[in-house]
Coordinates of C-alpha atoms and ligand atoms in Angstrom, one line a residue:
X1 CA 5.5 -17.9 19.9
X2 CA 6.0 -21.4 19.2
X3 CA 4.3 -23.0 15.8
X4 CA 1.6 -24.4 16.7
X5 CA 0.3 -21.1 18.7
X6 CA -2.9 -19.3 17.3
X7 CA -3.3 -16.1 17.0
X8 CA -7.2 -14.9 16.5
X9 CA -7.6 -11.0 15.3
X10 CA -10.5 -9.8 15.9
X11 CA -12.1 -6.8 14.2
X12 CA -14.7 -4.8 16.2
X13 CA -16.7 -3.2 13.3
X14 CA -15.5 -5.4 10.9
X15 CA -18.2 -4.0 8.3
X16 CA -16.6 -0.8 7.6
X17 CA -14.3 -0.4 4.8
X18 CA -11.0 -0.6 6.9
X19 CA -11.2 -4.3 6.7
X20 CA -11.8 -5.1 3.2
X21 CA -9.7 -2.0 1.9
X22 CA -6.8 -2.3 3.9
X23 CA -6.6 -5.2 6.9
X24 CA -7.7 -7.8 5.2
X25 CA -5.2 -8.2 2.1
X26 CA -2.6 -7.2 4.6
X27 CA -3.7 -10.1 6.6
X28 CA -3.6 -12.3 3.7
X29 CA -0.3 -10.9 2.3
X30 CA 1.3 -11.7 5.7
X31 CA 0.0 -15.3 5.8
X32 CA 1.0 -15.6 2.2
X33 CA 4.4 -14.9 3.2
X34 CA 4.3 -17.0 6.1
X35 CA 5.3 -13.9 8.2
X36 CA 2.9 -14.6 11.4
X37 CA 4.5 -17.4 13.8
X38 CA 1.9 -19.9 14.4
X39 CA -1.9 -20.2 13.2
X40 CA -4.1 -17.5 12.2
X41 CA -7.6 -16.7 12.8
X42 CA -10.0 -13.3 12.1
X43 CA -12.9 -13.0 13.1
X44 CA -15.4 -10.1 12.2
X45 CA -17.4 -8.9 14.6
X46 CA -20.4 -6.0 13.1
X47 CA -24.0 -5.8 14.1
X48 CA -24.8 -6.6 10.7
X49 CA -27.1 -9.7 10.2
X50 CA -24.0 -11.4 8.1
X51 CA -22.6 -14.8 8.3
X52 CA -19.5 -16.7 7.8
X53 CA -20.4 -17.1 4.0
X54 CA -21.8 -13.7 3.6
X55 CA -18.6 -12.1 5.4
X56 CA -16.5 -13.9 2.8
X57 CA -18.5 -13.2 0.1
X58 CA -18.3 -9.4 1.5
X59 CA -14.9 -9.8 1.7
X60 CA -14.4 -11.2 -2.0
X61 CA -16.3 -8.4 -3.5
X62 CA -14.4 -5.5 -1.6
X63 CA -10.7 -6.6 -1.4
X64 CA -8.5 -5.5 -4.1
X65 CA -8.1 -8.3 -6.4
X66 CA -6.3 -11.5 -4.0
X67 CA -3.4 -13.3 -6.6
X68 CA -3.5 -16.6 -5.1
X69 CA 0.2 -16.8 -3.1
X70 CA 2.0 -20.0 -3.7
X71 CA 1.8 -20.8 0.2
X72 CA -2.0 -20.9 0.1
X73 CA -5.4 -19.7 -2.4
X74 CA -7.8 -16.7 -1.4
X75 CA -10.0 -19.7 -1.2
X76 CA -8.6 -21.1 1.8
X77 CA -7.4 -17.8 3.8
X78 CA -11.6 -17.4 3.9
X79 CA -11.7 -20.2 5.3
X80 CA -9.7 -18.8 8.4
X81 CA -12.4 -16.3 8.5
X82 CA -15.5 -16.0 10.6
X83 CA -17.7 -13.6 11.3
X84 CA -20.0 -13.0 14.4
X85 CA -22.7 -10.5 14.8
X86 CA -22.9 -8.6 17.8
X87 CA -24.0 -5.2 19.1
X88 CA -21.3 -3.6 20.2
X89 CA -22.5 -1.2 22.5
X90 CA -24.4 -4.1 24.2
X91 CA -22.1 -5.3 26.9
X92 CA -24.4 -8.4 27.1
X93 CA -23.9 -9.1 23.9
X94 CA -19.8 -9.6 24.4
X95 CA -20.1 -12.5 26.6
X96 CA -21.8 -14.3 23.8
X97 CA -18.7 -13.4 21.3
X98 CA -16.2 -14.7 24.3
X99 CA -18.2 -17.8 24.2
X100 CA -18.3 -18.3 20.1
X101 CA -14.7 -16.8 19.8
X102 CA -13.2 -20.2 22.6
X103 CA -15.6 -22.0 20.0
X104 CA -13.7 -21.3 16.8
X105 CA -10.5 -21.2 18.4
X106 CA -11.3 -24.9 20.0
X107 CA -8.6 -24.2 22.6
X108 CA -6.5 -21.4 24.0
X109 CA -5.4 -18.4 21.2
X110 CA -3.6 -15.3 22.0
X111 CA -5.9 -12.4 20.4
X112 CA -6.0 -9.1 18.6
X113 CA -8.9 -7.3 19.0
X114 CA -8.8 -4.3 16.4
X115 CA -11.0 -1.9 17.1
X116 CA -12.5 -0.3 13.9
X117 CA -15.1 1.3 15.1
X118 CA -16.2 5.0 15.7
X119 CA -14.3 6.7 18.6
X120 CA -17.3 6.6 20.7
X121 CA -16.5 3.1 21.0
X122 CA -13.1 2.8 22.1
X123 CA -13.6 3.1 25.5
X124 CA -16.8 1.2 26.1
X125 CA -15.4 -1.9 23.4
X126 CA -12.5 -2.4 25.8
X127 CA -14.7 -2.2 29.1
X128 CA -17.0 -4.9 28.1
X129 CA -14.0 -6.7 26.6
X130 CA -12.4 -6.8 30.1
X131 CA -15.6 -7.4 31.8
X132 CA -15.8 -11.1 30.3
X133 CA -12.6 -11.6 31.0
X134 CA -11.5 -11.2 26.7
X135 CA -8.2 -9.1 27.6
X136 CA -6.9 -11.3 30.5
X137 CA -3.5 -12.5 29.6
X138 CA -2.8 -15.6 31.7
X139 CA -0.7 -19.2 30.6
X140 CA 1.3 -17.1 28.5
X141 CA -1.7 -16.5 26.6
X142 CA -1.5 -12.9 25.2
X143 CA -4.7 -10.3 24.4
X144 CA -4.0 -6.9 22.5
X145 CA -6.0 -4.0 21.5
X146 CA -5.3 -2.0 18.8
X147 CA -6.7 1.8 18.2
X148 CA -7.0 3.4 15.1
X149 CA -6.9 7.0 15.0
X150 CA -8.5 9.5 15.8
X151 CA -7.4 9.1 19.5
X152 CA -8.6 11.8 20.9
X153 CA -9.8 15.0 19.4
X154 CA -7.5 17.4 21.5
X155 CA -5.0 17.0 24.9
X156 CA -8.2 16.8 27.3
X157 CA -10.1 14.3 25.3
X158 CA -6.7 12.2 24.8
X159 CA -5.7 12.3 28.2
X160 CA -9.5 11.0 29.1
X161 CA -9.2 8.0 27.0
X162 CA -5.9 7.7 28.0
X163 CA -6.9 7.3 31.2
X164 CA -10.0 5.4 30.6
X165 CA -8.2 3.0 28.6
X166 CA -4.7 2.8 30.8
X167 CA -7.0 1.7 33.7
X168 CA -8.4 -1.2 31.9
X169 CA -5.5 -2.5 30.4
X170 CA -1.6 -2.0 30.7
X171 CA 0.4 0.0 27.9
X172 CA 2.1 -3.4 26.7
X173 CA -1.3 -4.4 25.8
X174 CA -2.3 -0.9 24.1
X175 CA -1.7 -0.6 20.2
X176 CA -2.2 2.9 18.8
X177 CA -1.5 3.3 15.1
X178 CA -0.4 5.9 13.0
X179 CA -0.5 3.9 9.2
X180 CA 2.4 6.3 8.2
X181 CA 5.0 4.4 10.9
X182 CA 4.3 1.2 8.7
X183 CA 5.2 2.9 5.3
X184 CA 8.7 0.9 4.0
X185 CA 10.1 5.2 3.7
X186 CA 9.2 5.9 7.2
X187 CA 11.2 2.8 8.3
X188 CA 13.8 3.8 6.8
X189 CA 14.1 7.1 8.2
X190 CA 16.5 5.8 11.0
X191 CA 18.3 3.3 9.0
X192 CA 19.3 6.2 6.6
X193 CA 20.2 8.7 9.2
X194 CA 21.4 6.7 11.5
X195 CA 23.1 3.8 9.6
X196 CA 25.2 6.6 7.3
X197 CA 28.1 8.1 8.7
X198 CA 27.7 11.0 6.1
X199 CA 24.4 11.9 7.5
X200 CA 24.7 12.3 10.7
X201 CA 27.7 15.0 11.5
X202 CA 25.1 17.3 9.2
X203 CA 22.1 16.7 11.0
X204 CA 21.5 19.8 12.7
X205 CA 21.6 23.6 13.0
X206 CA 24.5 24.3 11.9
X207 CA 24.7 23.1 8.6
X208 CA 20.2 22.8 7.8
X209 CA 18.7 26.1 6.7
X210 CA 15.3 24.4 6.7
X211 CA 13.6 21.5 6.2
X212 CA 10.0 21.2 4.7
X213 CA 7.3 18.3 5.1
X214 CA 4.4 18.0 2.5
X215 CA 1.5 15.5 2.8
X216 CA -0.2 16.1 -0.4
X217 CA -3.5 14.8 -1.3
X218 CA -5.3 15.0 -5.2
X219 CA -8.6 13.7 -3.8
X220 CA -11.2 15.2 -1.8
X221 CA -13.1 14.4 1.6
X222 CA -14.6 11.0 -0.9
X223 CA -17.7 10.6 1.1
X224 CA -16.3 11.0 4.5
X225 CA -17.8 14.9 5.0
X226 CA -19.3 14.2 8.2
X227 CA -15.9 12.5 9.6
X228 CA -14.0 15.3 8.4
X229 CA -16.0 18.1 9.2
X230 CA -15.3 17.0 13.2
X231 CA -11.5 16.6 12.1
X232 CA -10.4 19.3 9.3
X233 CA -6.5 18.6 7.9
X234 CA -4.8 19.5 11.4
X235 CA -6.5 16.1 13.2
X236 CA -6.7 14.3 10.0
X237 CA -3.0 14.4 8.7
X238 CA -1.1 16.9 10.6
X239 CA -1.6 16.0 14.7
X240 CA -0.4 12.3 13.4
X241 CA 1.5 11.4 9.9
X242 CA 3.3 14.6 9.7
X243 CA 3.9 15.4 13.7
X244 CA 5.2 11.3 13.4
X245 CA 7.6 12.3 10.6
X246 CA 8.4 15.6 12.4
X247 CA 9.3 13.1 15.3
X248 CA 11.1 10.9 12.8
X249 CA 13.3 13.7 11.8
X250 CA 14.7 15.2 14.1
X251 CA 15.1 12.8 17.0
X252 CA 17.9 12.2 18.5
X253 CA 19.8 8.3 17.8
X254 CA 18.2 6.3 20.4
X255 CA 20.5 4.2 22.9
X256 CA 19.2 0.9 21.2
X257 CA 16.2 0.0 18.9
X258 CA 13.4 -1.0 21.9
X259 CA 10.5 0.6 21.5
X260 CA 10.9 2.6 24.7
X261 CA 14.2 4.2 23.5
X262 CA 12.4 5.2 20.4
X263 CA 9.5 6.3 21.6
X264 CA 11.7 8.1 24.4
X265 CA 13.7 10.3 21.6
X266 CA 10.3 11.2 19.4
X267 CA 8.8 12.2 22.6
X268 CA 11.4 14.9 23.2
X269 CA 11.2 16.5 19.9
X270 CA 6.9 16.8 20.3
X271 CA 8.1 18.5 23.2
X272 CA 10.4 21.0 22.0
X273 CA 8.1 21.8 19.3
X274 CA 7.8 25.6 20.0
X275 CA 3.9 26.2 20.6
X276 CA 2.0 28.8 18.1
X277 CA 0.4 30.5 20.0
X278 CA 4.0 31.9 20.9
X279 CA 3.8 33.8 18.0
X280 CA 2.7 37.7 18.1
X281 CA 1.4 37.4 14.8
X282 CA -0.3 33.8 13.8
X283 CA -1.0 34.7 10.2
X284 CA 2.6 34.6 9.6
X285 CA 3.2 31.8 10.1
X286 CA 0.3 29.5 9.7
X287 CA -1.9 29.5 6.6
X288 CA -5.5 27.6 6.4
X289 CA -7.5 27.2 3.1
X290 CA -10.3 25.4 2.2
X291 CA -11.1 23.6 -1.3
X292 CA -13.8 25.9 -3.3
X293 CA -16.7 23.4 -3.2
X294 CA -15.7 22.1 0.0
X295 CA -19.2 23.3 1.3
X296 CA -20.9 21.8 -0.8
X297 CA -19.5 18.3 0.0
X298 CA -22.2 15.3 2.1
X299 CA -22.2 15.8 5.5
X300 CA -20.4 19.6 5.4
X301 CA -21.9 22.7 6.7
X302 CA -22.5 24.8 4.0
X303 CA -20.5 27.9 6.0
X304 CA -18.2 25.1 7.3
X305 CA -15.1 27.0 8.7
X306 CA -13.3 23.5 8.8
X307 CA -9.8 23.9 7.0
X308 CA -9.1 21.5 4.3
X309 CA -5.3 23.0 4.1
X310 CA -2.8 23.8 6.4
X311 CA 0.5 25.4 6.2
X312 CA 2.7 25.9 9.4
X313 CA 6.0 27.5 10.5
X314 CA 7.4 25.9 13.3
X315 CA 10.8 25.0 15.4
X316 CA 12.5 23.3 17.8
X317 CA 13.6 24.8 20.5
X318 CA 16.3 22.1 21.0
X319 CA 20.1 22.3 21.0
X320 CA 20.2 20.5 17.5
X321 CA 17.5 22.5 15.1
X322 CA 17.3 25.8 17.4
X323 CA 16.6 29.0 14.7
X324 CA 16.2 26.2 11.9
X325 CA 12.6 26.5 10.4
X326 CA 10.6 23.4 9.8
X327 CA 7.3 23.9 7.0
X328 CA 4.8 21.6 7.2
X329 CA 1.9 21.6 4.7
X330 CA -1.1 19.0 3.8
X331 CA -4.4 19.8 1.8
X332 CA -6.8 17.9 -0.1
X333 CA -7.2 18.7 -3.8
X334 CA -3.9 19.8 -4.3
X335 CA -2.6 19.1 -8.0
X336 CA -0.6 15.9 -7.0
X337 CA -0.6 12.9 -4.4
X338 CA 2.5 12.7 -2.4
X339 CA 4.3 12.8 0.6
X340 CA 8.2 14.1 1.1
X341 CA 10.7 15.8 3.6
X342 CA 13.2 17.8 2.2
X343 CA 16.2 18.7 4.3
X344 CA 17.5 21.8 2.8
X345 CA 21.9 22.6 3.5
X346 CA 23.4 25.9 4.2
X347 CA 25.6 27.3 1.8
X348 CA 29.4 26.7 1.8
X349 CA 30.6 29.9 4.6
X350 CA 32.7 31.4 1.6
X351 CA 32.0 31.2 -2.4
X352 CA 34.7 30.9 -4.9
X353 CA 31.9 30.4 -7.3
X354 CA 28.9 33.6 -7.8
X355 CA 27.7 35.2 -4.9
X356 CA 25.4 34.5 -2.2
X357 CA 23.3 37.1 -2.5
X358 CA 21.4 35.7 -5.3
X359 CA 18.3 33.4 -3.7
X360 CA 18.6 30.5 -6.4
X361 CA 21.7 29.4 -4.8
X362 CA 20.9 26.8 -2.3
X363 CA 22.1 23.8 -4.3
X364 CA 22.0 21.2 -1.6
X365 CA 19.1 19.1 -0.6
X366 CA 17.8 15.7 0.0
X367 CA 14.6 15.1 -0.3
X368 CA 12.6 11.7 1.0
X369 CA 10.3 10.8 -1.2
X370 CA 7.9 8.4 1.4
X371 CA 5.5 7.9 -1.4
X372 CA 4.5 7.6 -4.4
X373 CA 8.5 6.3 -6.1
X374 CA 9.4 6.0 -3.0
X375 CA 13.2 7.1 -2.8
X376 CA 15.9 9.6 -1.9
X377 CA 17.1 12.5 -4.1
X378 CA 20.3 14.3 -3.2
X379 CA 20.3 17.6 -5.3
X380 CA 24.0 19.7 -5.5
X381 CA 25.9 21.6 -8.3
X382 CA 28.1 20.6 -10.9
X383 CA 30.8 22.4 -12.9
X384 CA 29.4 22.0 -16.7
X385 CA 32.1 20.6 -18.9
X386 CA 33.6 23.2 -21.1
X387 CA 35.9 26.8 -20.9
X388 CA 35.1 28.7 -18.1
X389 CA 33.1 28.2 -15.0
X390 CA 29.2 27.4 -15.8
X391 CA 27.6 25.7 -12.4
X392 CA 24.7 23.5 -12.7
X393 CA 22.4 21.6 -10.8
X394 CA 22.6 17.9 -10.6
X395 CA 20.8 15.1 -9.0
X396 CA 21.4 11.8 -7.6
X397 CA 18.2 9.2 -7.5
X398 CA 18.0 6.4 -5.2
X399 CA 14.5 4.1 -5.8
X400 CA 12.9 1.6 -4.1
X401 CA 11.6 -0.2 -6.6
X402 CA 14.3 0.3 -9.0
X403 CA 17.2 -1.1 -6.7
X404 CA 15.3 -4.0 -4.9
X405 CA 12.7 -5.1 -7.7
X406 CA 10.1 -5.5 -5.6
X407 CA 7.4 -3.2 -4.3
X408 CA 7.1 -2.4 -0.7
X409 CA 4.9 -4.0 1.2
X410 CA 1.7 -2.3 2.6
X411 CA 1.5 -0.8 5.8
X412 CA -0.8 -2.2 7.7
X413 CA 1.0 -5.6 7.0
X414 CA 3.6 -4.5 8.7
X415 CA 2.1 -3.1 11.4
X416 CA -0.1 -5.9 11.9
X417 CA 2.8 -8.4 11.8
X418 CA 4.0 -6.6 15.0
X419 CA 1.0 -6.4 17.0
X420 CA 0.8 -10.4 16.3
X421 CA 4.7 -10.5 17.4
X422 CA 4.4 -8.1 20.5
X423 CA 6.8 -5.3 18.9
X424 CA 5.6 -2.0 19.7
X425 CA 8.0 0.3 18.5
X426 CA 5.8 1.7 15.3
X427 CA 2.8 2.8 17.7
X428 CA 2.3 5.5 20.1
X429 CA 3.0 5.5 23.1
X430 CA 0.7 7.3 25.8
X431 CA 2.9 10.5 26.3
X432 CA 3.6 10.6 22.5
X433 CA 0.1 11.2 21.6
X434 CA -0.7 13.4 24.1
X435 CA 2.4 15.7 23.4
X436 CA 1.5 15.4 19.8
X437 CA -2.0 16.9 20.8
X438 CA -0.7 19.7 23.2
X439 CA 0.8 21.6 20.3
X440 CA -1.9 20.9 17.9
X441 CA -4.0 22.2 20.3
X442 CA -1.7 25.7 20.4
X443 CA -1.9 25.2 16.6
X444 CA -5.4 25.0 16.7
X445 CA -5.8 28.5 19.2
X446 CA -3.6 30.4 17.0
X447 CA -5.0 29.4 14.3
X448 CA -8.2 31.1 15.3
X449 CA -6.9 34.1 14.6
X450 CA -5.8 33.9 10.8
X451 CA -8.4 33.8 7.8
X452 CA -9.9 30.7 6.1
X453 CA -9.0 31.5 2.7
X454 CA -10.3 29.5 -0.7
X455 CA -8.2 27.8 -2.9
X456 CA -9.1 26.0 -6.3
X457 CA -9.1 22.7 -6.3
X458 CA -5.8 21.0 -7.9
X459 CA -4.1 24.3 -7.1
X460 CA -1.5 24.1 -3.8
X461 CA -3.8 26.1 -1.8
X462 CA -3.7 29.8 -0.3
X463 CA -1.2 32.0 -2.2
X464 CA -0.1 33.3 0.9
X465 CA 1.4 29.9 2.2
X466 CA 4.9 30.4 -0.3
X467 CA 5.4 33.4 2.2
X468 CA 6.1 31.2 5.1
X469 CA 9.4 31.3 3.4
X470 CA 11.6 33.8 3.7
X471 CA 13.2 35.9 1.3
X472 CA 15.9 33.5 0.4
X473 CA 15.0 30.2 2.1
X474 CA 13.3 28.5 -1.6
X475 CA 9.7 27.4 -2.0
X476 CA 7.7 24.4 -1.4
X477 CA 8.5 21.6 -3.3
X478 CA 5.8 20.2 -6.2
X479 CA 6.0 16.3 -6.6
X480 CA 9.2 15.2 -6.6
Ligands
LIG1 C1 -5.8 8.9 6.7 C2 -6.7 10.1 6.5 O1 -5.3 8.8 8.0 O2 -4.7 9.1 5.8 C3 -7.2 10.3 5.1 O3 -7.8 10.0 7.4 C4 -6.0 10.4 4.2 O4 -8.0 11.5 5.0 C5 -5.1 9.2 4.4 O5 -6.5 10.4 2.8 C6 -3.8 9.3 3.6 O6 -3.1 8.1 3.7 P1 -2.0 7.7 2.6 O7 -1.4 6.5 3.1 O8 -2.8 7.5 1.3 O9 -1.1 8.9 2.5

């Protein structure tokens, strides 16, 4: 994209939260450090009687506090901004936006249209969109659409709006996101397996026990009960940021870094993920709990059967992780916020030192912390100085912030950078989500058939989730 290029991003339901919370300062952030090619524009589009000035002021009042960035003030990224009010179920109403979008553009831009609206909307935004000729790419010109989750609410649903959607525009065109690709940690997931010749020869089922993936939330459903009632942690957290870092994980090295040979290699580990409802006996391997005063939450039923915890047991039946167990657990309320994948080693095959009978002995781990102190840990044993033999645990910490004095940037900066540059490797591709959805959905069904149990809030949830461990395997990590 050459300099003087302009890129507008639209936001469909530019209102909601999403924009001041999160898109806008990554927007800003991005333009502060000049990391868009070309000019940018956003434009907010919401059916609310605003205008530029209110937008702004909107936006001033709900964006965490802007520093002034020493390319340009707050003061003049608003003046990039614009806002148009539109109905955006009205597909009159969209040639009108085409008309005022050319108008603030004042010549030919290559667009984003975000859509941050409800899921209902998805479809019909991007038909009306087409229909006045908004996502035509033509003179090099370039028009992208970007979906926030949920996509779908199961594999039929997803597969409908795949379709709907796929006939309307082409996949290049489509941008599905997953916030947890942007994080800095989940980056780095390849880098540090793939870039580390120590790693690698490891990797796999004959030298991992088991590996373990937490997303762990301290707050509750903050308002969003209705949202969440229709979503529960499996669709929230679990059919996207942890399947993703499942994915992440485990793939195989992909023949180069294009987006289609990543996507390729995550796709083939959603599909060896071994469905549930394989199980005989679901309750042993997947646990649901819901927060005590869950019920009586805005917007939840008060017998709402919607889980606000999940533990699961799972594999891949694949010729790297076959027989190794993978433990995956989210919840709200849970005593800490963070997320982290711990890759747990097999013991040496013969001990000089104590015997392996004794379950504390599984010294070797590294642990991922994705967020918060975002790092790596690498946990072995040590021979304590002295007479004698006395072993030990010790522990190696890498940091982020520590070792590059900076903090990481935010993920939807990233990911927004991308969609402006055309790089799709951090969203999901078509199949990806629907073979993300086709074992949640076997999650889901076998689910059905174990107990919603109650946990206290700022406790880790049902009791009975430490016994997806076996006898010797260890026990879920607390914050690292
Ligand atoms: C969102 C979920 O996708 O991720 C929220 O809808 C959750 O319920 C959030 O709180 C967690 O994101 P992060 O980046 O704070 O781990």
């Amino acid at each position: 994209m050459a300099d003087h290029e302009l890129t507008q991003v639209v936001i469909l339901g530019a209102s909601g939260d999403l924009t001041s919370r999160k898109l806008v300062p990554a927007l800003y952030s991005a333009h502060c450090e000049k990391l868009f090619p070309g000019r940018l524009q956003l434009v907010g589009v919401a059916r609310r009687p605003w205008n530029d000035q209110s937008f702004r002021q909107m936006l001033t009042d709900n964006a965490p506090t802007m520093k002034s960035c020493s390319y340009d003030s707050w003061e003049a990224f608003l003046g990039l901004t614009s806002y148009v009010q539109a109905h955006l179920e009205t597909a009159a109403d969209y040639a009108a936006l085409g008309k005022r979008l050319d108008e603030i553009a004042g010549g030919p831009a290559n667009r984003v249209f975000y859509l941050a609206v409800k899921p209902e909307l998805f479809l019909t935004s991007v038909q009306n969109l087409k229909a006045v000729g908004l996502l035509t790419q033509e003179h090099g010109r370039t028009a992208r659409v970007v979906v926030e989750k949920p996509f779908g609410s199961d594999l039929d649903s997803a597969r409908a709006l795949n379709h709907g959607l796929l006939e309307i525009i082409g996949e290049d065109q489509l941008y599905r996101i997953d916030h947890y690709l942007g994080k800095e940690t989940v980056q780095n997931l390849l880098v540090f397996r793939f870039r580390n010749a120590f790693i690698e020869p490891l990797w796999n089922q004959k030298y991992v026990e088991l590996v373990q993936i937490t997303v762990s939330e301290n707050i509750g459903v903050e308002g969003r009960g209705g949202y969440y009632e229709t979503s529960g942690a499996i669709r929230d957290i679990l059919q996207n940021h942890l399947l993703q870092l499942v994915a992440l994980v485990a793939m195989e090295p992909p023949s180069n870094l294009s987006p289609k040979a990543i996507r390729d290699e995550k796709v083939k580990i959603l599909q060896c993920l071994r469905p549930p409802t394989e199980e005989p006996d679901p309750s042993k391997i997947i646990i649901r709990g819901q927060y005590d005063g869950y019920r009586q939450e805005p917007g939840v039923a008060p017998d709402s059967q919607t889980e606000t915890f999940i533990a699961a047991r799972t594999y891949i039946d694949n010729w790297r992780w076959g027989g190794v167990p993978f433990l995956l657990r989210t919840g709200k309320y849970l005593p800490s916020r963070f997320t982290s994948i711990t890759v747990q080693f097999r013991m040496p095959p013969h001990t000089l030192f104590g015997s392996y009978q004794e379950c504390h002995l599984r010294p070797n781990k590294i642990t991922l912390r994705i967020q918060p102190n975002d790092g790596i840990d690498l946990d072995f044993d040590v021979k304590e100085p002295g007479h004698g033999i006395t072993i030990r645990p010790a522990k190696l910490n890498f940091d982020y912030q520590d070792y590059f004095h900076k903090p990481s940037p935010e993920a939807y900066q990233r990911l927004l950078q991308d969609v402006v540059t055309g790089d799709q490797s951090l969203f999901i591709r078509s199949d990806e989500v629907e073979e993300s959805w086709r074992w949640t959905d076997s999650l889901r069904a076998a689910m059905a058939a174990t107990p919603l149990q109650t946990y206290a809030k700022n406790s880790w949830g049902p009791a009975p989730a430490n016994a997806l461990f076996g006898e010797c395997e260890g026990r879920w990590v607390s914050a690292p």
